Coordinates of C-alpha atoms and ligand atoms in Angstrom, one line a residue:
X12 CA 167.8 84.3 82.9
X13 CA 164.8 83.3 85.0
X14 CA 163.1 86.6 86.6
X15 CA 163.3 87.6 90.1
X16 CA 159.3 87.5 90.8
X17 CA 159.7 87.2 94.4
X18 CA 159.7 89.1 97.6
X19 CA 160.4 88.2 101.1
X20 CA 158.4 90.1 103.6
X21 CA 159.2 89.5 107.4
X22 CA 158.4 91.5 110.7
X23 CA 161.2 94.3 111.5
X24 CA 161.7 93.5 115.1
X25 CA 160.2 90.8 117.7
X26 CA 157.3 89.7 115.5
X27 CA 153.4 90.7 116.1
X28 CA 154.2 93.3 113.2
X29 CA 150.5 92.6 111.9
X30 CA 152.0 90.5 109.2
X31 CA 149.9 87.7 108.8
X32 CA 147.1 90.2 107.5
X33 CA 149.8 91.9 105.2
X34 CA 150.5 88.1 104.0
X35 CA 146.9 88.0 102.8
X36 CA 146.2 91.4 101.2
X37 CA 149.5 90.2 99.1
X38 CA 149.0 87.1 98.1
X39 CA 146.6 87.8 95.6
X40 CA 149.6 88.9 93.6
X41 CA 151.7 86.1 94.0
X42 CA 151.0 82.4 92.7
X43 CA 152.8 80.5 96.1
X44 CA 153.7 81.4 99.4
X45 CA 156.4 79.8 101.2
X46 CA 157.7 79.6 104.9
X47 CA 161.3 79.6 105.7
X48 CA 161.6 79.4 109.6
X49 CA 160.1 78.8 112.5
X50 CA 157.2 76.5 113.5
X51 CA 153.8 76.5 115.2
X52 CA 155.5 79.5 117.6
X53 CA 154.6 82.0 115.1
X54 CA 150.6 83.2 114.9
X55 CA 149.0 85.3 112.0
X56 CA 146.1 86.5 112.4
X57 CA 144.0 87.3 108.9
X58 CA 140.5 88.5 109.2
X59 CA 138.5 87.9 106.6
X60 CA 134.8 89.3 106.0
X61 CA 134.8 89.5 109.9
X62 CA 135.9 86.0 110.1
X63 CA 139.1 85.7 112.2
X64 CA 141.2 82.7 110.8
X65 CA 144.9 82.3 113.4
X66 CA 147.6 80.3 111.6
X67 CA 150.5 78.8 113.1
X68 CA 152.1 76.9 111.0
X69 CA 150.7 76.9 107.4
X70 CA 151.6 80.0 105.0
X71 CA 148.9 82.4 104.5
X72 CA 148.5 81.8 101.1
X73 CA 146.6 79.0 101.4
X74 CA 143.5 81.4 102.0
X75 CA 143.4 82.3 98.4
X76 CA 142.1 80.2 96.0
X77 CA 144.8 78.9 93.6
X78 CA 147.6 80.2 95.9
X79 CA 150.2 77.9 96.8
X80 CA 151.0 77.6 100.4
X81 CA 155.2 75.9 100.7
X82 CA 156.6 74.8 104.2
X83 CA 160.3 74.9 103.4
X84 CA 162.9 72.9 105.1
X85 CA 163.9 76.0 107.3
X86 CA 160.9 75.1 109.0
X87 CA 160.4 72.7 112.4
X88 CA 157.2 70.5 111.9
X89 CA 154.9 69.3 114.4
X90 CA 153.0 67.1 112.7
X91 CA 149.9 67.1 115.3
X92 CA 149.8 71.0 114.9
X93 CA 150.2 70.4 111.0
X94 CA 147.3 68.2 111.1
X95 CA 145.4 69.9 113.2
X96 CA 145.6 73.1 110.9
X97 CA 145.1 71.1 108.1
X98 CA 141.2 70.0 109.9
X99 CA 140.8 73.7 110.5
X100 CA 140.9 74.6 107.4
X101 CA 138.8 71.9 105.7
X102 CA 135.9 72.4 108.3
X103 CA 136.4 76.4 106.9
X104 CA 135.6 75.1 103.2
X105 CA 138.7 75.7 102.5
X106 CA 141.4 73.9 99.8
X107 CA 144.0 72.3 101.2
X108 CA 145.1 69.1 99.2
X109 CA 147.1 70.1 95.8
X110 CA 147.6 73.4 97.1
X111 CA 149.7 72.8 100.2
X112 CA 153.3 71.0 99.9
X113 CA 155.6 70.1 103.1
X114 CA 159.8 70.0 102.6
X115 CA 160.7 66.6 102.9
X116 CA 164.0 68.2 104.3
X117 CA 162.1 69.7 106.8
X118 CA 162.7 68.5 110.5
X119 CA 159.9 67.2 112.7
X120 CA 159.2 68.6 116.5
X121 CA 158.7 65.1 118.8
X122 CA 157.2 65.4 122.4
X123 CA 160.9 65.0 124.2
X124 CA 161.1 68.8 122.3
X125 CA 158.6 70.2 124.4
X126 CA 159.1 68.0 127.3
X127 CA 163.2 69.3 127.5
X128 CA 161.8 72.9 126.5
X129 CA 159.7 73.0 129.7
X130 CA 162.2 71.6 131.9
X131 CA 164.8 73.9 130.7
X132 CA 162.9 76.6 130.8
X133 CA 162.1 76.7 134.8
X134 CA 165.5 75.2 135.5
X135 CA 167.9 77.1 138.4
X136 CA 170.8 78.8 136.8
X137 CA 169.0 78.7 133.0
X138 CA 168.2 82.4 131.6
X139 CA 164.8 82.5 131.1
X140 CA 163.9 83.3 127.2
X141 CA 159.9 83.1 127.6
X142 CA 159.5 80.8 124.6
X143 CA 156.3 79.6 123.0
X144 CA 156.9 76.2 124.7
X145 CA 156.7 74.7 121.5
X146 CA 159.7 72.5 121.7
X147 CA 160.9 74.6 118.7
X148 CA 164.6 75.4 120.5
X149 CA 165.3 71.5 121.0
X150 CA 164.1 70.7 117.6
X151 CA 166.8 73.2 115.8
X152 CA 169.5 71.9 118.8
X153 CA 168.9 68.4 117.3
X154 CA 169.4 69.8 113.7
X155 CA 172.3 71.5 114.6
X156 CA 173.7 68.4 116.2
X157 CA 172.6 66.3 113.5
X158 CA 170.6 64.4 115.4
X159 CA 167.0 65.3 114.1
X160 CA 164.2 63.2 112.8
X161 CA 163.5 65.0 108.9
X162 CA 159.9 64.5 107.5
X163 CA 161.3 62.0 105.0
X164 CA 162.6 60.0 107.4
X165 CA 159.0 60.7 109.4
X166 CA 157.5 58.6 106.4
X167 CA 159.8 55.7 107.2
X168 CA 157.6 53.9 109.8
X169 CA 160.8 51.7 110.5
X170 CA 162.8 54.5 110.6
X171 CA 160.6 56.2 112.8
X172 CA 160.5 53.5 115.3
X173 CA 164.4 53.1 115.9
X174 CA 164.9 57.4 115.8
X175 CA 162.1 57.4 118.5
X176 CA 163.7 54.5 120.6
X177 CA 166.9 56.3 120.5
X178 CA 165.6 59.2 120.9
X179 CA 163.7 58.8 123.8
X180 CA 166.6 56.9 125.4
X181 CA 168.7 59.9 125.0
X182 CA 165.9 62.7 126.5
X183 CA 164.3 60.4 129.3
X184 CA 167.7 59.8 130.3
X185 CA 169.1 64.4 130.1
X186 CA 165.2 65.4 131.3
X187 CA 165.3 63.1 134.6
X188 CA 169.4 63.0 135.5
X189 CA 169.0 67.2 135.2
X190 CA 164.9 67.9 135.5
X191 CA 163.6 65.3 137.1
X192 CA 161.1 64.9 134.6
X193 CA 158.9 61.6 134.1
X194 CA 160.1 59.7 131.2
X195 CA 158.1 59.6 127.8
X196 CA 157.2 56.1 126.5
X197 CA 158.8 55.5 123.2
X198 CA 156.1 52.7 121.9
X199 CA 153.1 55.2 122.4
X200 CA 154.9 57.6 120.9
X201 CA 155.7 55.6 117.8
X202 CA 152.1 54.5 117.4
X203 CA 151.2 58.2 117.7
X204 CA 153.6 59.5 115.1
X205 CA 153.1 56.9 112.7
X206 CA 149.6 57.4 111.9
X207 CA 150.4 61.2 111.7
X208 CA 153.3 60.5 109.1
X209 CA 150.5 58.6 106.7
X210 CA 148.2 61.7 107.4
X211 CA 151.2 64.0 106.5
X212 CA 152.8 62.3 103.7
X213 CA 150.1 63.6 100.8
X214 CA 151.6 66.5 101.5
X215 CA 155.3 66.2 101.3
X216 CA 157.9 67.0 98.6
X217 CA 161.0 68.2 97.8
X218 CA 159.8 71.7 97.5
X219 CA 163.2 73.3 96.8
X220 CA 162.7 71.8 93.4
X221 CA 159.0 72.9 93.2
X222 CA 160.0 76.6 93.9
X223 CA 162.8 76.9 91.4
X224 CA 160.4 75.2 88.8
X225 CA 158.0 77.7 89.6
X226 CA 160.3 80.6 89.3
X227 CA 161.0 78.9 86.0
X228 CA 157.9 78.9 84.7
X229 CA 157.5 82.9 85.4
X230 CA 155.1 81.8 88.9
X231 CA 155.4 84.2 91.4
X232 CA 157.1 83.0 95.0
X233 CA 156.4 85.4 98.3
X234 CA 158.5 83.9 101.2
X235 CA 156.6 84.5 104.4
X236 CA 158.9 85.1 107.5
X237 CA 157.8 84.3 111.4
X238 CA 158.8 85.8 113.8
X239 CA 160.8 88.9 113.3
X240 CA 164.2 90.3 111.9
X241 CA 165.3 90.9 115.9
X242 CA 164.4 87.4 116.9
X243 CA 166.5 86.0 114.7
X244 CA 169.5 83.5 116.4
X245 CA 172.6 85.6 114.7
X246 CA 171.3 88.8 115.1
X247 CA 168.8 89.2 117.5
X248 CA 168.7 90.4 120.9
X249 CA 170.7 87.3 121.9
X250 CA 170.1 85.0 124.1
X251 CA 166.8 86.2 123.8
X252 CA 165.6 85.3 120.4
X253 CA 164.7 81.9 118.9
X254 CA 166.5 79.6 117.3
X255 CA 165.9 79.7 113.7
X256 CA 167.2 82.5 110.9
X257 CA 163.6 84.7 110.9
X258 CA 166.0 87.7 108.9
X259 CA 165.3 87.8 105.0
X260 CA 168.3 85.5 104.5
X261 CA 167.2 82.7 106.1
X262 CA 164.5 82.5 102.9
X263 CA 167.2 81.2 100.8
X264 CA 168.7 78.7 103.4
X265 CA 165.2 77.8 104.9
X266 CA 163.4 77.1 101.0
X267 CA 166.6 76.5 98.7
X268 CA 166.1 79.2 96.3
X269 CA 169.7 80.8 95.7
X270 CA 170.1 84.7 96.6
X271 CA 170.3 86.0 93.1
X272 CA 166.6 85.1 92.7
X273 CA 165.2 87.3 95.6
X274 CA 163.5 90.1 94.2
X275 CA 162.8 92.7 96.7
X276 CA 162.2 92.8 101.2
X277 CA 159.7 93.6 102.7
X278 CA 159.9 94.9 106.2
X279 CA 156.1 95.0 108.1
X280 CA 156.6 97.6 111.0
X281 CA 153.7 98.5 113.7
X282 CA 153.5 102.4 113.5
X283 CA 154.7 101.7 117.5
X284 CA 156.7 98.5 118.7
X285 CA 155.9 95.3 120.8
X286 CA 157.2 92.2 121.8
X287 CA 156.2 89.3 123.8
X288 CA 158.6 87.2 125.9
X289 CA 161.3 88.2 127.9
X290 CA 164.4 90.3 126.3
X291 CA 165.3 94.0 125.9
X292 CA 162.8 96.6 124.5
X293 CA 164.6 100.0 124.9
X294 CA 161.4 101.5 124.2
X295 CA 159.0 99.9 126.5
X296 CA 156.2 102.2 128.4
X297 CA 155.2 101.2 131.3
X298 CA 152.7 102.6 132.8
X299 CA 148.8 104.0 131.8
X300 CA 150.1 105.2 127.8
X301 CA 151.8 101.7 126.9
X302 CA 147.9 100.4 128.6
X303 CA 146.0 102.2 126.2
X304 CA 148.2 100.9 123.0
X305 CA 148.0 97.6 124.6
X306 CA 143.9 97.8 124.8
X307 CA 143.4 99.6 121.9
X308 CA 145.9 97.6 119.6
X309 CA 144.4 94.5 121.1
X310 CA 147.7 93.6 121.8
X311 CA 147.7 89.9 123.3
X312 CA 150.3 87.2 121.7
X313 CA 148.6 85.5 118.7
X314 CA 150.0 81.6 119.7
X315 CA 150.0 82.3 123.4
X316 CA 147.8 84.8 124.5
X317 CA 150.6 86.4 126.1
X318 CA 149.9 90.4 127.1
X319 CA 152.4 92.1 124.9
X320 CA 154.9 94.7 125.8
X321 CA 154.3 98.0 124.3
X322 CA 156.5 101.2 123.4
X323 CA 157.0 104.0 121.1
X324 CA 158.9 103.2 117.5
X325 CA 162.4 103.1 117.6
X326 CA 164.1 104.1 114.5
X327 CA 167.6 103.0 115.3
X328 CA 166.5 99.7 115.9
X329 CA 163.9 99.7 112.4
X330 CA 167.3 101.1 110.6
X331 CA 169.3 98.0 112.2
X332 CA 166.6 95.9 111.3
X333 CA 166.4 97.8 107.5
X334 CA 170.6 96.9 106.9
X335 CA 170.5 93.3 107.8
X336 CA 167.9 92.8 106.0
X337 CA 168.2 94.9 103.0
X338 CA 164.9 95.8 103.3
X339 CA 163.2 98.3 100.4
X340 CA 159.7 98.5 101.2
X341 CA 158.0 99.5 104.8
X342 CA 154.7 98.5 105.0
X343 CA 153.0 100.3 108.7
X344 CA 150.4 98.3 110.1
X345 CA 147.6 99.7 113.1
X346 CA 148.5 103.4 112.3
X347 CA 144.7 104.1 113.5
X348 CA 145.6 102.8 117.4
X349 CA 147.9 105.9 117.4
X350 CA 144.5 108.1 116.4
X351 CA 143.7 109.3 120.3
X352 CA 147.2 110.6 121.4
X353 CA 147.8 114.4 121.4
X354 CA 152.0 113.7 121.0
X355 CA 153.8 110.6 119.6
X356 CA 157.7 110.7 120.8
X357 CA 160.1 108.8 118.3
X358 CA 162.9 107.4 119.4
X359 CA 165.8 108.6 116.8
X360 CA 169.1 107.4 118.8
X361 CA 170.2 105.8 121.1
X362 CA 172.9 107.5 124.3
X363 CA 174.6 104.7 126.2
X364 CA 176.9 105.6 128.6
X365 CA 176.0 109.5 128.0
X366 CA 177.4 109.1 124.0
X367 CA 174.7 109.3 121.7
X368 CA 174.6 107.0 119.0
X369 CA 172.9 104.9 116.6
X370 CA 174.7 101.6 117.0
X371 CA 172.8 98.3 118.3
X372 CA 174.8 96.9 121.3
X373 CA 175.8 93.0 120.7
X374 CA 175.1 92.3 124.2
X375 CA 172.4 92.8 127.3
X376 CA 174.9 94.8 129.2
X377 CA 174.5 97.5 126.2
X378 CA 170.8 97.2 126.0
X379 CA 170.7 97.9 129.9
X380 CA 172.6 101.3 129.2
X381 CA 170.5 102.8 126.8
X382 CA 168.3 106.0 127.0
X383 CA 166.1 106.7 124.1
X384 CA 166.6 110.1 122.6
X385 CA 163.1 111.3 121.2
X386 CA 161.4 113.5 119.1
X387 CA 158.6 114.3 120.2
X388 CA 155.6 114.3 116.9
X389 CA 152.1 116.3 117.2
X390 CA 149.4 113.5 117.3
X391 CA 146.4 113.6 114.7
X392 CA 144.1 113.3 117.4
X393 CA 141.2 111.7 114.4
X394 CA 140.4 108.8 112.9
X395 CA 142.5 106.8 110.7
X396 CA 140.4 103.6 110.4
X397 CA 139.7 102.4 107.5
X398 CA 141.6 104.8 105.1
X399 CA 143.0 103.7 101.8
X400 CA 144.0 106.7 100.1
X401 CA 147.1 108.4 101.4
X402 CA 146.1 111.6 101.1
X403 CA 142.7 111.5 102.8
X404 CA 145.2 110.9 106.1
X405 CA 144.9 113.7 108.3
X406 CA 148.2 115.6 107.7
X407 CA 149.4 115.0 111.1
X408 CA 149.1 111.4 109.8
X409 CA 151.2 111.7 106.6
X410 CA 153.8 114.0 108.6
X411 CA 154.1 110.8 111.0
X412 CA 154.5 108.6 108.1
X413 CA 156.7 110.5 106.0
X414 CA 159.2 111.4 109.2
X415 CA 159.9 107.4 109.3
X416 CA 160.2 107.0 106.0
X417 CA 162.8 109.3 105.7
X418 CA 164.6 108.2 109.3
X419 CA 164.6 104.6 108.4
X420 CA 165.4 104.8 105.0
X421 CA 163.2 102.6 103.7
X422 CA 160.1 103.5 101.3
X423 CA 156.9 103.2 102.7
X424 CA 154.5 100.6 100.5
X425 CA 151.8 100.3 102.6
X426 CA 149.8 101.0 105.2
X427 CA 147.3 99.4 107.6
X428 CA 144.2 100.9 109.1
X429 CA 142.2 98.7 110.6
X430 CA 142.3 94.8 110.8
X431 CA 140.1 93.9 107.8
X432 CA 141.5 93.0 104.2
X433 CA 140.1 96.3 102.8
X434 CA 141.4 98.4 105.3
X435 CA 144.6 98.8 103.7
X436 CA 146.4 100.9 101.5
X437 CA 149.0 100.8 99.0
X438 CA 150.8 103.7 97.6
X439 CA 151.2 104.0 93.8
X440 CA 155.4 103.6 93.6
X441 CA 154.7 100.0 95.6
X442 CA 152.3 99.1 93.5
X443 CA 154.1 99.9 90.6
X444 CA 157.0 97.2 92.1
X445 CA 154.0 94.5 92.8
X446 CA 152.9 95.0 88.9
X447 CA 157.0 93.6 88.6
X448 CA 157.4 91.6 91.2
X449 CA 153.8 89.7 91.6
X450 CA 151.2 89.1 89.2
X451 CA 148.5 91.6 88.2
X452 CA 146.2 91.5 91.1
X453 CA 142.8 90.2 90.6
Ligands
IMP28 P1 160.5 80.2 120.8 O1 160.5 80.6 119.3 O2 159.3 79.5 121.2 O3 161.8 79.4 121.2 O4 160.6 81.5 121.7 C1 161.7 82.4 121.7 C2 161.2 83.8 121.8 O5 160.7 84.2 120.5 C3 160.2 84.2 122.8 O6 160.4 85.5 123.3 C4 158.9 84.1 122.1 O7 157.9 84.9 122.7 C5 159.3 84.7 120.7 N1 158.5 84.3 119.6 C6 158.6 83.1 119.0 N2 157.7 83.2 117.9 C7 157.1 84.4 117.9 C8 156.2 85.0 117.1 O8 155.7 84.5 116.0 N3 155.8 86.3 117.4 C9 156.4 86.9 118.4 N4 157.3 86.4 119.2 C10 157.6 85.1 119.0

């Protein structure tokens, strides 16, 4: 029986978690990396010897020498922003070619994408979702509809041409009757895309095949979610969410690796909560506290620059988040922007209509009624930065740590303090599971 050497580690609720750093520390102990959802909407931010490297699109692992980096057919490609990446990284020095493979399954994002997204978006009577403008919505719709243009069919020049003629018959035609947008020009667009797909096409393959040989051959496969768990399209804070499966199932529909080969999830949690983009956030602060995490967490939307919402953690939302995903392992990223506050309250349930309970409402009306119930935690008042050793936490620190450990049921792996590489710790029982699940670390 091939071994289970994998994990899938995603953000527990809107994304932002901090795990694009998390991606990195772990990838030294895993041979690929592969993305399952999303597109160029998602942003990870790795710093690396004070260098700060943002990826949208392309899996973290390609920073690592020797670490394969997999963009699985869960994902919607924009070829210019692939490209563009692809540059980026070059100019950085580093490898690219033979170490980065694109699904040929895959679909592609076209212009019409974002030109419907932004038309939609504005639109009188349309509920505003606050979406990365991406074009990553209309690009799953056409999916769904089976109507999209799939990265092999990208490398079909003549294929390309007629998809892009009908294509842009179809859009110009929605966009202006219901928009009044300017129509897009379907011959520049071809030109445009088919020098891309020649640029692109070194780097596509079927890489459902690639990953189970891998997994075959004892290789070690971590499958890097966007987004986060509550932003996924079943069970996310619908209608505001995107449009892709960001929980840890959508791994084995968005790479093709079958469920009885995921080894372990990983859920990346702030040690308090954000989002960015409209949608419920029972936690939210508001005023001069949810200021000071937003300044001192630097919290400003990796893809968009968006401000981000902040609030206090809310553990019947990080145990929602915990059962859908079956998530083992926590791993608590920018405990040190908690280091000034005298008291941290916790949110622990929820009371909606003046019952308290622990149940996520399936609809906005729900989210509306609730009050968080918190406990209210002594602050450390000291700094955390740079840490690595558990026990050299102040114990206010550990007391913090252990309290959601044991409300969210989930054990806690790891935990980040600070935004460097090194400024991260990982507890002996996780590393124990890595030795398992990864490869020894280097
Ligand atoms: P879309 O994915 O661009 O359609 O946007 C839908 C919602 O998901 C919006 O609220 C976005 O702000 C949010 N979103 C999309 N990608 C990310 C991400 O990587 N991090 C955080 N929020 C995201």
């Amino acid at each position: 029986m091939t071994q289970r050497k994998s994990a899938v580690i995603l953000g527990a609720q809107w994304g932002d978690e901090g795990k694009g750093k998390i991606v990195d520390v772990l990838s030294e102990r895993f041979n690929v990396v592969a993305r399952y959802a999303g597109g160029h909407n998602a942003g990870h931010t790795v710093i690396i010897s004070g260098k700060k490297y943002v990826l949208h699109l392309i899996p973290c692992g390609v920073l690592r020498p020797g670490c394969l980096g997999v963009i699985g057919n869960g994902v919607v490609l924009d070829p210019l922003a692939f490209l563009n990446e692809v540059k980026m990284l070059k100019e950085t020095g580093l490898p690219v070619d033979g170490q980065l493979f694109v699904s040929d399954r895959a679909q592609v994002i076209l212009p019409y994408h974002r030109m419907i997204e932004l038309a939609a978006e504005n639109a009188p009577g349309r509920t505003k979702i606050g979406t990365t403008s991406r074009g990553i919505g209309p690009a799953y719709e056409d999916k769904m509809h089976r109507n999209g243009l799939r990265v092999i069919d990208l490398l079909n020049h003549s294929l390309l041409r007629t998809h892009i003629q009908n294509a842009c018959h179809e859009k110009n035609t929605i966009a202006h009757a219901l928009f009044g947008t300017e129509p897009l020009d379907p011959k520049q667009m071809y030109e445009e895309y088919a020098r891309y797909s020649d640029q692109v096409a070194p780097y596509v393959t079927d890489t459902a095949e690639l990953l189970n040989r891998s997994m075959k051959e004892g290789k070690s496969i971590m499958f890097e979610g966007a987004q986060g768990a509550l932003l996924d399209i079943d069970h996310g804070t619908y209608p505001f969410v995107t449009s892709s499966s960001s929980t840890a199932g959508g791994a084995v529909i968005g790479t093709g690796i079958g469920p009885t080969m995921i080894g372990t999830v990983i859920g990346v949690t702030k040690a308090y909560v954000t989002r960015v983009g409209e949608g419920p956030f029972p936690t939210e602060l508001h005023g001069e506290v949810g200021e000071e995490l937003r300044r001192r967490g630097q919290e400003y939307g990796a893809s968009t620059g968006r401000p981000r919402r902040c609030g206090w953690m809310d553990l019947p939302l990080l145990r929602y988040s915990n059962m859908i995903n079956g998530t083992e392992w926590l791993v608590v990223t920018k405990m040190d922007v908690l280091d000034t506050l005298e008291e941290i309250p916790v949110c622990t349930s929820y009371k909606i209509n003046g019952k308290v309970t622990d149940m996520i409402p399936a609809d906005m009306r729900g989210f509306e009624s609730i009050e968080p119930v918190y406990t209210t935690l002594k602050g450390w008042n000291s700094s955390t930065e740079g840490i690595t050793d558990f026990e050299k936490l102040p114990k206010l620190a550990q007391d913090y740590l252990n309290f959601i450990e044991k409300e969210s049921g989930a054990k806690i792996g790891m935990v980040s303090t600070g935004p460097d590489r090194d400024q991260t710790m990982t507890l002996p029982s996780f590393a124990t599971t890595l030795d398992t699940l990864g490869k020894a670390a280097s």
